[in-house]
Amino acid sequence: MIKIGVAGCGKIAQVRHLPEYADRKEVVIAGVYDLNYERACEVASRYEATAYKDFQDLLRDPSIDAVSICVANAFHCDMTVEALRAGKHVLCEKPMAITLEQCEKMVQTARETGKFLMIGHNQRLARAHAKARELVQAGEIGSIITFQTNFQHSGPETWTIDSSQIWFFDKKKAAFGAMADLGIHKTDLIQFLTGQRVHEVMAYVGTLDKRDKEGNFIGVDDNAVCIYQMDGGCVGIMKASWTCYGQEDNHTVLYGTEGVMHIYEDPRYSIVIEYKDGTRTLYEADEIQTNDHQTKSGIIDLWVDCLVNNQEPAISGEEALSAMKAVFAAMESARTGKKVTVE
Ligand SMILES: NC(=O)c1ccc[n+]([C@@H]2O[C@H](COP(=O)([O-])OP(=O)(O)OC[C@H]3O[C@@H](n4cnc5c(N)ncnc54)[C@H](O)[C@@H]3O)[C@@H](O)[C@H]2O)c1
């Protein structure tokens, strides 16, 4: 049996981590922790786990093998590092952390302790994304020339468990807005689909519309539009937005030398390929999760499989760091107005 601790008992823990752990017969949810102890107790009673008032007490339980970190962004690094040093494997939610130094520290600590570190970049596990990568690798649309990838919805207000106090808008707790909340998913995804890394970034990241209850602009960005030049030569646009007040948009288009691949654009066919000769192939893989329609993300299954088989996760800290470097480059580009090279 693998014993799991969950730190942070908010929305992502309740709709994804906890139920997906509970689905696995090899797993016991042993301990939970939240700054809001009542919430931790309520979750603990649902899963017959122990609720802890202090994260250190959870970490002191020698029977706990691995910990999910599901708290506000600013605490990801410290809690991950503490858990790794306590001998636990760590699955940390995205965005990995709020500075490059923090992300590097997480990777370094995983290396030093020999424990696994995985980051919750679940977009690449969506069935159509996994299939699209296979098709790209098989050369179905030739070489990718350009792309567009979007993640847009109306914002986290109806998502977070504490809608009276939205930490997502608080710069101290969130550090960034749509760019790292949604943009990190698409940055990781485009690297995964193209098999190329972001090399240069030119970006707009700013606050255009979203205001707090007092009518002031929120403390973080509500929109990001980035031009990514990839190291393999293709160029594209990544757009992340919290001001899409219509249907959630989660689509990607890859424009290749032999055809165009549309992913999660058509409501029925999750992949549509249009070839140069005018023919089309349609794939019915699945519907992507939206905030209102959660389906199994696959992230916990992948994580538990790694723990069971003692196998390094593919979405490791190092892998996530490469996408976070592009996010930090985008923030710098937006600040300076200049194109930034990702180191
Ligand atoms: N992978 C995804 O698609 C995805 C989706 C949503 C959220 N997330 C990430 O998950 C994390 C949590 O977001 P959420 O949507 O669950 O938010 P939420 O507001 O619903 O819940 C956050 C919970 O964490 C607790 N918390 C905050 N700081 C804490 C701390 N320092 N120590 C202990 N508990 C603390 C809060 O009391 C609350 O219960 C964020 O980093 C977010 O970016 C990932």
CSV table of N, CA and C and ligand atoms in Angstrom, one decimal, residues 7-17 33-37 39-40 53 55 69-76 79 92-96 119-123 151 153 156 159-163 165-168 173-174 180-182 184-185 289 291 294 297 299, ligand 1:
chain,number,residue,atom,x,y,z
A,7,ALA,N,-1.6,18.1,1.0
A,7,ALA,CA,-1.5,19.5,1.6
A,7,ALA,C,-2.3,20.5,0.8
A,8,GLY,N,-3.3,21.1,1.4
A,8,GLY,CA,-4.2,22.0,0.7
A,8,GLY,C,-5.5,21.1,0.3
A,9,CYS,N,-6.6,21.5,0.9
A,9,CYS,CA,-7.8,20.7,0.7
A,9,CYS,C,-8.9,21.6,-0.1
A,10,GLY,N,-8.4,22.4,-1.0
A,10,GLY,CA,-9.3,23.2,-1.8
A,10,GLY,C,-9.9,22.5,-3.0
A,11,LYS,N,-10.2,23.3,-4.0
A,11,LYS,CA,-10.9,22.8,-5.2
A,11,LYS,C,-10.1,21.7,-5.9
A,12,ILE,N,-8.8,21.9,-6.2
A,12,ILE,CA,-8.1,20.9,-7.0
A,12,ILE,C,-7.9,19.7,-6.3
A,13,ALA,N,-7.7,19.8,-5.0
A,13,ALA,CA,-7.6,18.6,-4.1
A,13,ALA,C,-8.9,17.8,-4.1
A,14,GLN,N,-10.0,18.6,-4.0
A,14,GLN,CA,-11.3,17.9,-3.9
A,14,GLN,C,-11.9,17.3,-5.2
A,15,VAL,N,-11.6,18.0,-6.3
A,15,VAL,CA,-12.2,17.5,-7.6
A,15,VAL,C,-11.2,16.5,-8.3
A,16,ARG,N,-9.9,16.6,-7.9
A,16,ARG,CA,-9.0,15.8,-8.7
A,16,ARG,C,-8.1,14.9,-7.8
A,17,HIS,N,-7.3,15.4,-7.0
A,17,HIS,CA,-6.3,14.6,-6.3
A,17,HIS,C,-7.0,13.5,-5.4
A,33,TYR,N,-3.9,18.1,5.2
A,33,TYR,CA,-3.6,19.3,5.9
A,33,TYR,C,-4.1,20.5,5.1
A,34,ASP,N,-4.6,21.5,5.8
A,34,ASP,CA,-5.0,22.8,5.2
A,34,ASP,C,-4.8,23.9,6.3
A,35,LEU,N,-4.5,25.1,5.8
A,35,LEU,CA,-4.5,26.2,6.8
A,35,LEU,C,-5.9,26.4,7.4
A,36,ASN,N,-6.9,26.0,6.7
A,36,ASN,CA,-8.3,26.0,7.2
A,36,ASN,C,-8.5,24.6,7.8
A,37,TYR,N,-8.3,24.5,9.1
A,37,TYR,CA,-8.4,23.2,9.8
A,37,TYR,C,-9.7,22.5,9.6
A,39,ARG,N,-11.8,22.7,7.2
A,39,ARG,CA,-11.8,22.1,5.8
A,39,ARG,C,-11.0,20.8,5.8
A,40,ALA,N,-9.9,20.8,6.4
A,40,ALA,CA,-9.1,19.6,6.5
A,40,ALA,C,-9.8,18.5,7.2
A,53,LYS,N,-3.0,19.7,11.9
A,53,LYS,CA,-3.1,21.2,12.1
A,53,LYS,C,-1.8,21.8,11.6
A,55,PHE,N,1.7,21.2,9.0
A,55,PHE,CA,2.3,20.4,7.9
A,55,PHE,C,3.4,19.5,8.4
A,69,ILE,N,1.0,18.5,-3.2
A,69,ILE,CA,0.9,19.9,-2.8
A,69,ILE,C,-0.1,20.7,-3.6
A,70,CYS,N,-1.2,21.0,-3.0
A,70,CYS,CA,-2.3,21.7,-3.6
A,70,CYS,C,-2.7,23.0,-3.0
A,71,VAL,N,-1.7,23.8,-2.6
A,71,VAL,CA,-1.9,25.1,-2.0
A,71,VAL,C,-1.7,26.2,-2.9
A,72,ALA,N,-1.9,27.4,-2.5
A,72,ALA,CA,-1.6,28.6,-3.3
A,72,ALA,C,-0.2,28.6,-3.8
A,73,ASN,N,0.0,29.2,-5.0
A,73,ASN,CA,1.3,29.1,-5.7
A,73,ASN,C,2.6,29.5,-4.9
A,74,ALA,N,2.4,30.6,-4.1
A,74,ALA,CA,3.6,31.1,-3.4
A,74,ALA,C,4.2,30.1,-2.4
A,75,PHE,N,3.4,29.1,-2.0
A,75,PHE,CA,3.9,28.2,-1.0
A,75,PHE,C,4.4,26.8,-1.6
A,76,HIS,N,4.3,26.7,-2.9
A,76,HIS,CA,4.7,25.4,-3.5
A,76,HIS,C,6.1,25.1,-3.2
A,79,MET,N,7.0,24.2,0.7
A,79,MET,CA,6.3,22.9,1.1
A,79,MET,C,6.9,21.7,0.4
A,92,CYS,N,3.5,18.2,-7.1
A,92,CYS,CA,3.2,19.6,-6.8
A,92,CYS,C,2.3,20.1,-7.9
A,93,GLU,N,1.3,20.9,-7.6
A,93,GLU,CA,0.5,21.5,-8.6
A,93,GLU,C,1.2,22.6,-9.4
A,94,LYS,N,0.7,22.9,-10.5
A,94,LYS,CA,1.2,24.0,-11.3
A,94,LYS,C,0.6,25.3,-10.8
A,95,PRO,N,1.3,26.5,-11.1
A,95,PRO,CA,2.6,26.6,-11.6
A,95,PRO,C,3.6,26.1,-10.5
A,96,MET,N,4.7,25.5,-11.1
A,96,MET,CA,5.7,24.9,-10.2
A,96,MET,C,6.0,25.7,-9.0
A,119,ILE,N,5.2,17.5,-11.5
A,119,ILE,CA,4.4,18.7,-11.5
A,119,ILE,C,3.1,18.4,-12.3
A,120,GLY,N,2.0,19.0,-11.8
A,120,GLY,CA,0.6,18.7,-12.4
A,120,GLY,C,0.3,19.3,-13.7
A,121,HIS,N,1.2,19.0,-14.7
A,121,HIS,CA,0.9,19.5,-16.1
A,121,HIS,C,0.0,18.5,-16.8
A,122,ASN,N,-1.3,18.5,-16.5
A,122,ASN,CA,-2.2,17.4,-16.9
A,122,ASN,C,-2.6,17.6,-18.4
A,123,GLN,N,-2.4,18.7,-19.0
A,123,GLN,CA,-2.9,18.9,-20.3
A,123,GLN,C,-2.4,17.9,-21.3
A,151,PHE,N,-5.7,29.0,-24.1
A,151,PHE,CA,-6.5,28.5,-22.9
A,151,PHE,C,-7.2,29.8,-22.3
A,153,HIS,N,-10.7,31.3,-20.2
A,153,HIS,CA,-12.1,31.2,-19.6
A,153,HIS,C,-12.3,32.5,-18.9
A,156,PRO,N,-11.0,32.6,-12.3
A,156,PRO,CA,-11.1,31.6,-11.2
A,156,PRO,C,-12.2,31.9,-10.2
A,159,TRP,N,-14.4,29.1,-9.5
A,159,TRP,CA,-13.6,27.9,-9.3
A,159,TRP,C,-13.2,27.7,-7.8
A,160,THR,N,-12.5,28.7,-7.3
A,160,THR,CA,-11.8,28.6,-6.0
A,160,THR,C,-12.8,28.2,-4.9
A,161,ILE,N,-12.3,27.5,-3.9
A,161,ILE,CA,-13.2,27.1,-2.8
A,161,ILE,C,-13.5,28.3,-1.9
A,162,ASP,N,-12.7,29.4,-1.9
A,162,ASP,CA,-12.9,30.6,-1.1
A,162,ASP,C,-13.3,31.7,-2.0
A,163,SER,N,-14.5,31.8,-2.5
A,163,SER,CA,-14.8,32.8,-3.5
A,163,SER,C,-14.9,34.2,-2.8
A,165,GLN,N,-12.7,35.4,-0.8
A,165,GLN,CA,-11.3,35.9,-0.7
A,165,GLN,C,-10.5,35.2,-1.8
A,166,ILE,N,-10.4,35.8,-3.0
A,166,ILE,CA,-9.8,35.0,-4.1
A,166,ILE,C,-8.3,35.2,-4.1
A,167,TRP,N,-7.6,34.2,-3.6
A,167,TRP,CA,-6.1,34.3,-3.5
A,167,TRP,C,-5.5,34.4,-4.9
A,168,PHE,N,-6.2,33.9,-6.0
A,168,PHE,CA,-5.6,33.9,-7.3
A,168,PHE,C,-5.4,35.3,-7.8
A,173,LYS,N,0.2,35.9,-3.0
A,173,LYS,CA,0.0,34.5,-2.9
A,173,LYS,C,0.0,33.8,-4.3
A,174,ALA,N,-0.3,34.5,-5.3
A,174,ALA,CA,-0.4,33.9,-6.7
A,174,ALA,C,0.8,34.2,-7.5
A,180,ALA,N,0.5,32.3,-15.7
A,180,ALA,CA,1.0,31.0,-15.0
A,180,ALA,C,-0.1,30.1,-14.6
A,181,ASP,N,-1.3,30.6,-14.5
A,181,ASP,CA,-2.5,29.7,-14.2
A,181,ASP,C,-2.8,28.8,-15.4
A,182,LEU,N,-3.0,29.5,-16.6
A,182,LEU,CA,-3.4,28.8,-17.8
A,182,LEU,C,-2.2,28.7,-18.8
A,184,ILE,N,1.0,28.4,-18.4
A,184,ILE,CA,1.9,27.3,-18.2
A,184,ILE,C,1.5,26.0,-18.7
A,185,HIS,N,0.1,25.7,-18.7
A,185,HIS,CA,-0.4,24.5,-19.3
A,185,HIS,C,-0.1,24.4,-20.8
A,289,GLN,N,-11.4,18.4,-20.2
A,289,GLN,CA,-12.1,18.9,-19.0
A,289,GLN,C,-12.2,20.4,-19.1
A,291,ASN,N,-13.6,23.9,-16.5
A,291,ASN,CA,-13.9,24.2,-15.0
A,291,ASN,C,-15.2,23.6,-14.6
A,294,GLN,N,-15.5,18.4,-15.1
A,294,GLN,CA,-14.3,17.8,-14.8
A,294,GLN,C,-14.4,16.3,-15.1
A,297,SER,N,-8.3,13.4,-14.8
A,297,SER,CA,-7.2,14.1,-15.5
A,297,SER,C,-6.1,13.1,-15.9
A,299,ILE,N,-3.6,12.5,-14.1
A,299,ILE,CA,-2.4,12.9,-13.5
A,299,ILE,C,-2.1,12.0,-12.3
B,1,LIG,N1,-3.6,21.3,-12.7
B,1,LIG,C1,-4.6,22.2,-12.9
B,1,LIG,O1,-5.3,22.2,-13.9
B,1,LIG,C2,-5.0,23.1,-11.8
B,1,LIG,C3,-6.3,23.6,-11.7
B,1,LIG,C4,-6.7,24.4,-10.6
B,1,LIG,C5,-5.7,24.8,-9.7
B,1,LIG,N2,-4.5,24.3,-9.8
B,1,LIG,C6,-3.5,24.7,-8.8
B,1,LIG,O2,-3.7,24.1,-7.5
B,1,LIG,C7,-3.3,24.9,-6.5
B,1,LIG,C8,-4.5,25.1,-5.5
B,1,LIG,O3,-5.6,25.7,-6.2
B,1,LIG,P1,-7.1,25.4,-5.9
B,1,LIG,O4,-7.8,25.7,-7.2
B,1,LIG,O5,-7.3,24.2,-5.2
B,1,LIG,O6,-7.4,26.7,-5.0
B,1,LIG,P2,-8.5,26.8,-3.9
B,1,LIG,O7,-8.6,28.3,-3.5
B,1,LIG,O8,-9.8,26.1,-4.3
B,1,LIG,O9,-7.9,26.0,-2.6
B,1,LIG,C9,-6.7,26.3,-2.0
B,1,LIG,C10,-6.6,25.6,-0.7
B,1,LIG,O10,-5.3,25.7,-0.2
B,1,LIG,C11,-5.3,26.1,1.2
B,1,LIG,N3,-4.0,26.8,1.4
B,1,LIG,C12,-3.6,27.9,0.8
B,1,LIG,N4,-2.3,28.2,1.2
B,1,LIG,C13,-2.0,27.3,2.1
B,1,LIG,C14,-0.8,27.0,2.9
B,1,LIG,N5,0.2,27.8,2.8
B,1,LIG,N6,-0.8,25.9,3.7
B,1,LIG,C15,-1.9,25.1,3.7
B,1,LIG,N7,-3.0,25.3,3.0
B,1,LIG,C16,-3.1,26.4,2.2
B,1,LIG,C17,-6.5,27.0,1.3
B,1,LIG,O11,-7.0,27.1,2.6
B,1,LIG,C18,-7.5,26.3,0.4
B,1,LIG,O12,-8.2,25.3,1.1
B,1,LIG,C19,-2.9,26.2,-7.1
B,1,LIG,O13,-1.5,26.3,-7.2
B,1,LIG,C20,-3.5,26.2,-8.5
B,1,LIG,O14,-2.7,26.9,-9.5
B,1,LIG,C21,-4.1,23.4,-10.8
